[in-house]
Amino acid sequence: MGFEKVVVVDGRGHLIGRLASTVAKQLLNGQRVVVVRCELLNVSGSFYRNKLKYFAFLRKRMNSNPCHGPFHFRAPQQDPLEDHPRHDPPTRHSAAWKPSTG
């Protein structure tokens, strides 16, 4: 059984857990998978129960020192590593860049 180069999955109307398990199985087999329109995924259960589960996820911190994380940001824009200079991939003009030798 051959692999396709990339499998593109439309997430619209799928249940989030069932789609996640299907995609995870494909990834474990070595297949590359891209899920588009993720904002239209369906979440089963009541809103109140899902809200409680999300807040329980946000409360999880490190026991010995909460400053060490894990950090759960509400939006990707709040990620402190987004603008960090070491977070960027090396470019040709940086000191960390080395040309490949054949």
mmCIF file of N, CA and C in Angstrom:
data_model
loop_
_atom_site.group_PDB
_atom_site.id
_atom_site.type_symbol
_atom_site.label_atom_id
_atom_site.label_comp_id
_atom_site.label_asym_id
_atom_site.label_seq_id
_atom_site.Cartn_x
_atom_site.Cartn_y
_atom_site.Cartn_z
ATOM 1 N N MET A 1 0.843 -1.180 0.000
ATOM 2 C CA MET A 1 0.000 0.000 0.000
ATOM 3 C C MET A 1 0.883 1.236 0.000
ATOM 4 N N GLY A 2 0.746 2.070 -1.014
ATOM 5 C CA GLY A 2 1.569 3.258 -1.133
ATOM 6 C C GLY A 2 0.954 4.460 -0.446
ATOM 7 N N PHE A 3 1.808 5.391 -0.130
ATOM 8 C CA PHE A 3 1.365 6.614 0.515
ATOM 9 C C PHE A 3 1.195 7.697 -0.526
ATOM 10 N N GLU A 4 0.223 8.570 -0.277
ATOM 11 C CA GLU A 4 0.143 9.789 -1.064
ATOM 12 C C GLU A 4 1.133 10.773 -0.469
ATOM 13 N N LYS A 5 1.498 11.800 -1.234
ATOM 14 C CA LYS A 5 2.476 12.752 -0.725
ATOM 15 C C LYS A 5 1.938 13.461 0.507
ATOM 16 N N VAL A 6 0.748 14.031 0.413
ATOM 17 C CA VAL A 6 0.085 14.692 1.537
ATOM 18 C C VAL A 6 -1.404 14.422 1.414
ATOM 19 N N VAL A 7 -2.035 14.031 2.519
ATOM 20 C CA VAL A 7 -3.484 13.845 2.541
ATOM 21 C C VAL A 7 -4.097 15.108 3.123
ATOM 22 N N VAL A 8 -5.003 15.741 2.393
ATOM 23 C CA VAL A 8 -5.688 16.946 2.850
ATOM 24 C C VAL A 8 -7.083 16.540 3.303
ATOM 25 N N VAL A 9 -7.407 16.846 4.563
ATOM 26 C CA VAL A 9 -8.695 16.474 5.144
ATOM 27 C C VAL A 9 -9.487 17.743 5.409
ATOM 28 N N ASP A 10 -10.742 17.775 4.955
ATOM 29 C CA ASP A 10 -11.636 18.893 5.246
ATOM 30 C C ASP A 10 -12.276 18.640 6.601
ATOM 31 N N GLY A 11 -12.021 19.527 7.587
ATOM 32 C CA GLY A 11 -12.509 19.321 8.939
ATOM 33 C C GLY A 11 -13.946 19.741 9.163
ATOM 34 N N ARG A 12 -14.592 20.306 8.171
ATOM 35 C CA ARG A 12 -15.938 20.841 8.358
ATOM 36 C C ARG A 12 -16.930 19.723 8.673
ATOM 37 N N GLY A 13 -17.609 19.860 9.825
ATOM 38 C CA GLY A 13 -18.672 18.939 10.188
ATOM 39 C C GLY A 13 -18.219 17.668 10.882
ATOM 40 N N HIS A 14 -16.926 17.456 11.057
ATOM 41 C CA HIS A 14 -16.449 16.253 11.725
ATOM 42 C C HIS A 14 -16.396 16.475 13.237
ATOM 43 N N LEU A 15 -16.590 15.406 14.009
ATOM 44 C CA LEU A 15 -16.388 15.481 15.451
ATOM 45 C C LEU A 15 -14.895 15.532 15.727
ATOM 46 N N ILE A 16 -14.510 16.374 16.656
ATOM 47 C CA ILE A 16 -13.091 16.652 16.860
ATOM 48 C C ILE A 16 -12.322 15.413 17.327
ATOM 49 N N GLY A 17 -12.885 14.614 18.227
ATOM 50 C CA GLY A 17 -12.177 13.451 18.744
ATOM 51 C C GLY A 17 -12.045 12.342 17.730
ATOM 52 N N ARG A 18 -13.093 12.102 16.972
ATOM 53 C CA ARG A 18 -13.043 11.033 15.972
ATOM 54 C C ARG A 18 -12.093 11.377 14.834
ATOM 55 N N LEU A 19 -12.090 12.632 14.429
ATOM 56 C CA LEU A 19 -11.155 13.047 13.387
ATOM 57 C C LEU A 19 -9.723 12.987 13.906
ATOM 58 N N ALA A 20 -9.513 13.371 15.170
ATOM 59 C CA ALA A 20 -8.166 13.343 15.749
ATOM 60 C C ALA A 20 -7.621 11.921 15.797
ATOM 61 N N SER A 21 -8.472 10.942 16.135
ATOM 62 C CA SER A 21 -7.977 9.572 16.197
ATOM 63 C C SER A 21 -7.642 9.038 14.805
ATOM 64 N N THR A 22 -8.431 9.392 13.809
ATOM 65 C CA THR A 22 -8.160 8.960 12.439
ATOM 66 C C THR A 22 -6.863 9.578 11.918
ATOM 67 N N VAL A 23 -6.695 10.876 12.173
ATOM 68 C CA VAL A 23 -5.488 11.564 11.715
ATOM 69 C C VAL A 23 -4.261 11.027 12.445
ATOM 70 N N ALA A 24 -4.398 10.751 13.759
ATOM 71 C CA ALA A 24 -3.270 10.222 14.524
ATOM 72 C C ALA A 24 -2.823 8.871 13.985
ATOM 73 N N LYS A 25 -3.767 8.020 13.601
ATOM 74 C CA LYS A 25 -3.412 6.713 13.047
ATOM 75 C C LYS A 25 -2.650 6.867 11.729
ATOM 76 N N GLN A 26 -3.095 7.818 10.898
ATOM 77 C CA GLN A 26 -2.384 8.064 9.642
ATOM 78 C C GLN A 26 -0.971 8.575 9.908
ATOM 79 N N LEU A 27 -0.819 9.469 10.902
ATOM 80 C CA LEU A 27 0.499 10.004 11.219
ATOM 81 C C LEU A 27 1.432 8.930 11.762
ATOM 82 N N LEU A 28 0.889 8.015 12.573
ATOM 83 C CA LEU A 28 1.715 6.927 13.095
ATOM 84 C C LEU A 28 2.179 5.983 11.999
ATOM 85 N N ASN A 29 1.409 5.892 10.927
ATOM 86 C CA ASN A 29 1.809 5.062 9.793
ATOM 87 C C ASN A 29 2.819 5.752 8.888
ATOM 88 N N GLY A 30 3.108 7.040 9.151
ATOM 89 C CA GLY A 30 4.088 7.762 8.344
ATOM 90 C C GLY A 30 3.496 8.634 7.268
ATOM 91 N N GLN A 31 2.196 8.724 7.207
ATOM 92 C CA GLN A 31 1.526 9.547 6.198
ATOM 93 C C GLN A 31 1.516 10.999 6.647
ATOM 94 N N ARG A 32 1.743 11.920 5.732
ATOM 95 C CA ARG A 32 1.637 13.342 6.046
ATOM 96 C C ARG A 32 0.188 13.759 5.862
ATOM 97 N N VAL A 33 -0.366 14.483 6.851
ATOM 98 C CA VAL A 33 -1.777 14.859 6.857
ATOM 99 C C VAL A 33 -1.902 16.348 7.150
ATOM 100 N N VAL A 34 -2.779 17.027 6.399
ATOM 101 C CA VAL A 34 -3.109 18.429 6.631
ATOM 102 C C VAL A 34 -4.612 18.516 6.805
ATOM 103 N N VAL A 35 -5.063 19.152 7.901
ATOM 104 C CA VAL A 35 -6.487 19.340 8.149
ATOM 105 C C VAL A 35 -6.801 20.805 7.909
ATOM 106 N N VAL A 36 -7.726 21.065 6.994
ATOM 107 C CA VAL A 36 -8.132 22.432 6.684
ATOM 108 C C VAL A 36 -9.522 22.689 7.245
ATOM 109 N N ARG A 37 -9.863 23.947 7.392
ATOM 110 C CA ARG A 37 -11.139 24.421 7.955
ATOM 111 C C ARG A 37 -11.380 23.834 9.345
ATOM 112 N N CYS A 38 -10.370 23.912 10.205
ATOM 113 C CA CYS A 38 -10.465 23.367 11.559
ATOM 114 C C CYS A 38 -11.440 24.150 12.422
ATOM 115 N N GLU A 39 -11.696 25.409 12.079
ATOM 116 C CA GLU A 39 -12.613 26.207 12.889
ATOM 117 C C GLU A 39 -14.051 25.721 12.776
ATOM 118 N N LEU A 40 -14.345 24.852 11.799
ATOM 119 C CA LEU A 40 -15.701 24.340 11.620
ATOM 120 C C LEU A 40 -15.871 22.926 12.170
ATOM 121 N N LEU A 41 -14.918 22.443 12.991
ATOM 122 C CA LEU A 41 -15.058 21.138 13.627
ATOM 123 C C LEU A 41 -16.167 21.185 14.672
ATOM 124 N N ASN A 42 -16.847 20.078 14.875
ATOM 125 C CA ASN A 42 -17.908 19.995 15.872
ATOM 126 C C ASN A 42 -17.357 19.415 17.166
ATOM 127 N N VAL A 43 -17.846 19.937 18.285
ATOM 128 C CA VAL A 43 -17.489 19.448 19.605
ATOM 129 C C VAL A 43 -18.753 18.887 20.225
ATOM 130 N N SER A 44 -18.713 17.600 20.611
ATOM 131 C CA SER A 44 -19.910 16.993 21.182
ATOM 132 C C SER A 44 -19.975 17.296 22.678
ATOM 133 N N GLY A 45 -21.134 17.108 23.271
ATOM 134 C CA GLY A 45 -21.329 17.365 24.692
ATOM 135 C C GLY A 45 -21.870 18.757 24.928
ATOM 136 N N SER A 46 -22.239 19.004 26.176
ATOM 137 C CA SER A 46 -22.812 20.311 26.501
ATOM 138 C C SER A 46 -21.714 21.363 26.586
ATOM 139 N N PHE A 47 -22.122 22.592 26.389
ATOM 140 C CA PHE A 47 -21.171 23.701 26.437
ATOM 141 C C PHE A 47 -20.555 23.817 27.824
ATOM 142 N N TYR A 48 -21.363 23.650 28.854
ATOM 143 C CA TYR A 48 -20.882 23.792 30.233
ATOM 144 C C TYR A 48 -19.821 22.737 30.556
ATOM 145 N N ARG A 49 -20.043 21.498 30.130
ATOM 146 C CA ARG A 49 -19.074 20.430 30.385
ATOM 147 C C ARG A 49 -17.762 20.689 29.645
ATOM 148 N N ASN A 50 -17.851 21.140 28.424
ATOM 149 C CA ASN A 50 -16.638 21.434 27.659
ATOM 150 C C ASN A 50 -15.897 22.625 28.241
ATOM 151 N N LYS A 51 -16.642 23.598 28.768
ATOM 152 C CA LYS A 51 -16.011 24.746 29.410
ATOM 153 C C LYS A 51 -15.250 24.308 30.661
ATOM 154 N N LEU A 52 -15.842 23.390 31.452
ATOM 155 C CA LEU A 52 -15.165 22.881 32.643
ATOM 156 C C LEU A 52 -13.884 22.130 32.273
ATOM 157 N N LYS A 53 -13.941 21.332 31.208
ATOM 158 C CA LYS A 53 -12.766 20.590 30.770
ATOM 159 C C LYS A 53 -11.655 21.540 30.309
ATOM 160 N N TYR A 54 -12.025 22.609 29.620
ATOM 161 C CA TYR A 54 -11.040 23.576 29.139
ATOM 162 C C TYR A 54 -10.393 24.310 30.308
ATOM 163 N N PHE A 55 -11.190 24.711 31.313
ATOM 164 C CA PHE A 55 -10.625 25.407 32.461
ATOM 165 C C PHE A 55 -9.756 24.475 33.300
ATOM 166 N N ALA A 56 -10.080 23.198 33.346
ATOM 167 C CA ALA A 56 -9.215 22.234 34.036
ATOM 168 C C ALA A 56 -7.873 22.118 33.305
ATOM 169 N N PHE A 57 -7.904 22.185 31.986
ATOM 170 C CA PHE A 57 -6.672 22.172 31.192
ATOM 171 C C PHE A 57 -5.839 23.424 31.476
ATOM 172 N N LEU A 58 -6.485 24.588 31.594
ATOM 173 C CA LEU A 58 -5.751 25.824 31.851
ATOM 174 C C LEU A 58 -5.130 25.843 33.242
ATOM 175 N N ARG A 59 -5.724 25.140 34.202
ATOM 176 C CA ARG A 59 -5.221 25.132 35.571
ATOM 177 C C ARG A 59 -3.980 24.263 35.748
ATOM 178 N N LYS A 60 -3.675 23.395 34.820
ATOM 179 C CA LYS A 60 -2.546 22.485 34.980
ATOM 180 C C LYS A 60 -1.239 23.273 34.924
ATOM 181 N N ARG A 61 -0.470 23.189 36.016
ATOM 182 C CA ARG A 61 0.819 23.867 36.126
ATOM 183 C C ARG A 61 1.830 22.918 36.742
ATOM 184 N N MET A 62 3.057 23.333 36.807
ATOM 185 C CA MET A 62 4.099 22.532 37.439
ATOM 186 C C MET A 62 3.972 22.652 38.955
ATOM 187 N N ASN A 63 4.088 21.525 39.686
ATOM 188 C CA ASN A 63 3.885 21.542 41.132
ATOM 189 C C ASN A 63 4.963 22.317 41.872
ATOM 190 N N SER A 64 6.218 22.103 41.548
ATOM 191 C CA SER A 64 7.291 22.701 42.336
ATOM 192 C C SER A 64 7.459 24.189 42.058
ATOM 193 N N ASN A 65 7.342 24.602 40.801
ATOM 194 C CA ASN A 65 7.493 26.018 40.471
ATOM 195 C C ASN A 65 6.608 26.337 39.278
ATOM 196 N N PRO A 66 5.460 26.959 39.498
ATOM 197 C CA PRO A 66 4.545 27.245 38.379
ATOM 198 C C PRO A 66 5.122 28.171 37.324
ATOM 199 N N CYS A 67 6.198 28.901 37.661
ATOM 200 C CA CYS A 67 6.808 29.788 36.664
ATOM 201 C C CYS A 67 7.507 29.001 35.559
ATOM 202 N N HIS A 68 7.788 27.719 35.796
ATOM 203 C CA HIS A 68 8.448 26.899 34.787
ATOM 204 C C HIS A 68 7.488 26.297 33.779
ATOM 205 N N GLY A 69 6.201 26.541 33.940
ATOM 206 C CA GLY A 69 5.232 26.079 32.962
ATOM 207 C C GLY A 69 4.565 24.795 33.364
ATOM 208 N N PRO A 70 3.765 24.165 32.542
ATOM 209 C CA PRO A 70 3.466 24.516 31.159
ATOM 210 C C PRO A 70 2.576 25.754 31.069
ATOM 211 N N PHE A 71 2.757 26.506 30.017
ATOM 212 C CA PHE A 71 1.996 27.724 29.818
ATOM 213 C C PHE A 71 0.920 27.456 28.777
ATOM 214 N N HIS A 72 -0.306 27.781 29.102
ATOM 215 C CA HIS A 72 -1.440 27.575 28.191
ATOM 216 C C HIS A 72 -1.962 28.939 27.775
ATOM 217 N N PHE A 73 -1.595 29.376 26.609
ATOM 218 C CA PHE A 73 -2.014 30.681 26.135
ATOM 219 C C PHE A 73 -3.345 30.565 25.421
ATOM 220 N N ARG A 74 -4.140 31.594 25.541
ATOM 221 C CA ARG A 74 -5.469 31.563 24.940
ATOM 222 C C ARG A 74 -5.418 31.831 23.445
ATOM 223 N N ALA A 75 -4.368 32.445 22.972
ATOM 224 C CA ALA A 75 -4.246 32.739 21.549
ATOM 225 C C ALA A 75 -2.781 32.591 21.150
ATOM 226 N N PRO A 76 -2.498 32.193 19.912
ATOM 227 C CA PRO A 76 -1.107 32.047 19.481
ATOM 228 C C PRO A 76 -0.330 33.359 19.533
ATOM 229 N N GLN A 77 -1.026 34.496 19.473
ATOM 230 C CA GLN A 77 -0.340 35.781 19.509
ATOM 231 C C GLN A 77 0.295 36.044 20.869
ATOM 232 N N GLN A 78 -0.131 35.328 21.920
ATOM 233 C CA GLN A 78 0.409 35.536 23.250
ATOM 234 C C GLN A 78 1.647 34.683 23.499
ATOM 235 N N ASP A 79 2.084 33.914 22.538
ATOM 236 C CA ASP A 79 3.245 33.053 22.696
ATOM 237 C C ASP A 79 4.501 33.915 22.811
ATOM 238 N N PRO A 80 5.241 33.845 23.939
ATOM 239 C CA PRO A 80 6.411 34.713 24.086
ATOM 240 C C PRO A 80 7.554 34.343 23.152
ATOM 241 N N LEU A 81 7.591 33.106 22.644
ATOM 242 C CA LEU A 81 8.676 32.711 21.745
ATOM 243 C C LEU A 81 8.450 33.141 20.309
ATOM 244 N N GLU A 82 7.276 33.721 20.037
ATOM 245 C CA GLU A 82 6.969 34.074 18.655
ATOM 246 C C GLU A 82 7.926 35.134 18.121
ATOM 247 N N ASP A 83 8.300 36.112 18.956
ATOM 248 C CA ASP A 83 9.186 37.189 18.507
ATOM 249 C C ASP A 83 10.602 37.020 19.030
ATOM 250 N N HIS A 84 10.911 35.870 19.596
ATOM 251 C CA HIS A 84 12.238 35.647 20.158
ATOM 252 C C HIS A 84 13.224 35.402 19.020
ATOM 253 N N PRO A 85 14.406 36.035 19.064
ATOM 254 C CA PRO A 85 15.341 35.887 17.937
ATOM 255 C C PRO A 85 15.872 34.469 17.766
ATOM 256 N N ARG A 86 15.991 33.683 18.846
ATOM 257 C CA ARG A 86 16.481 32.317 18.710
ATOM 258 C C ARG A 86 15.410 31.368 18.196
ATOM 259 N N HIS A 87 14.163 31.814 18.168
ATOM 260 C CA HIS A 87 13.070 30.965 17.718
ATOM 261 C C HIS A 87 13.009 30.890 16.192
ATOM 262 N N ASP A 88 13.617 31.872 15.514
ATOM 263 C CA ASP A 88 13.584 31.905 14.055
ATOM 264 C C ASP A 88 14.569 30.890 13.490
ATOM 265 N N PRO A 89 14.256 30.313 12.341
ATOM 266 C CA PRO A 89 15.224 29.413 11.716
ATOM 267 C C PRO A 89 16.451 30.193 11.260
ATOM 268 N N PRO A 90 17.600 29.545 11.228
ATOM 269 C CA PRO A 90 18.804 30.274 10.839
ATOM 270 C C PRO A 90 18.752 30.702 9.377
ATOM 271 N N THR A 91 19.289 31.872 9.112
ATOM 272 C CA THR A 91 19.344 32.387 7.750
ATOM 273 C C THR A 91 20.796 32.382 7.281
ATOM 274 N N ARG A 92 21.004 32.750 6.062
ATOM 275 C CA ARG A 92 22.339 32.716 5.504
ATOM 276 C C ARG A 92 23.255 33.735 6.184
ATOM 277 N N HIS A 93 22.693 34.833 6.668
ATOM 278 C CA HIS A 93 23.511 35.900 7.242
ATOM 279 C C HIS A 93 23.744 35.724 8.737
ATOM 280 N N SER A 94 23.111 34.749 9.366
ATOM 281 C CA SER A 94 23.326 34.558 10.796
ATOM 282 C C SER A 94 24.567 33.708 11.043
ATOM 283 N N ALA A 95 25.059 33.781 12.281
ATOM 284 C CA ALA A 95 26.282 33.053 12.623
ATOM 285 C C ALA A 95 26.037 31.550 12.700
ATOM 286 N N ALA A 96 24.782 31.129 12.955
ATOM 287 C CA ALA A 96 24.491 29.709 13.116
ATOM 288 C C ALA A 96 24.365 28.985 11.777
ATOM 289 N N TRP A 97 24.285 29.731 10.684
ATOM 290 C CA TRP A 97 24.082 29.104 9.383
ATOM 291 C C TRP A 97 25.399 28.564 8.857
ATOM 292 N N LYS A 98 25.388 27.320 8.431
ATOM 293 C CA LYS A 98 26.561 26.710 7.807
ATOM 294 C C LYS A 98 26.105 26.045 6.510
ATOM 295 N N PRO A 99 26.818 26.273 5.421
ATOM 296 C CA PRO A 99 26.390 25.646 4.166
ATOM 297 C C PRO A 99 26.599 24.129 4.226
ATOM 298 N N SER A 100 25.723 23.430 3.564
ATOM 299 C CA SER A 100 25.846 21.966 3.543
ATOM 300 C C SER A 100 26.982 21.560 2.611
ATOM 301 N N THR A 101 27.673 20.513 3.000
ATOM 302 C CA THR A 101 28.781 20.049 2.178
ATOM 303 C C THR A 101 28.368 18.780 1.463
ATOM 304 N N GLY A 102 27.931 18.941 0.249
ATOM 305 C CA GLY A 102 27.595 17.950 -0.672
ATOM 306 C C GLY A 102 26.916 16.761 -0.299
#
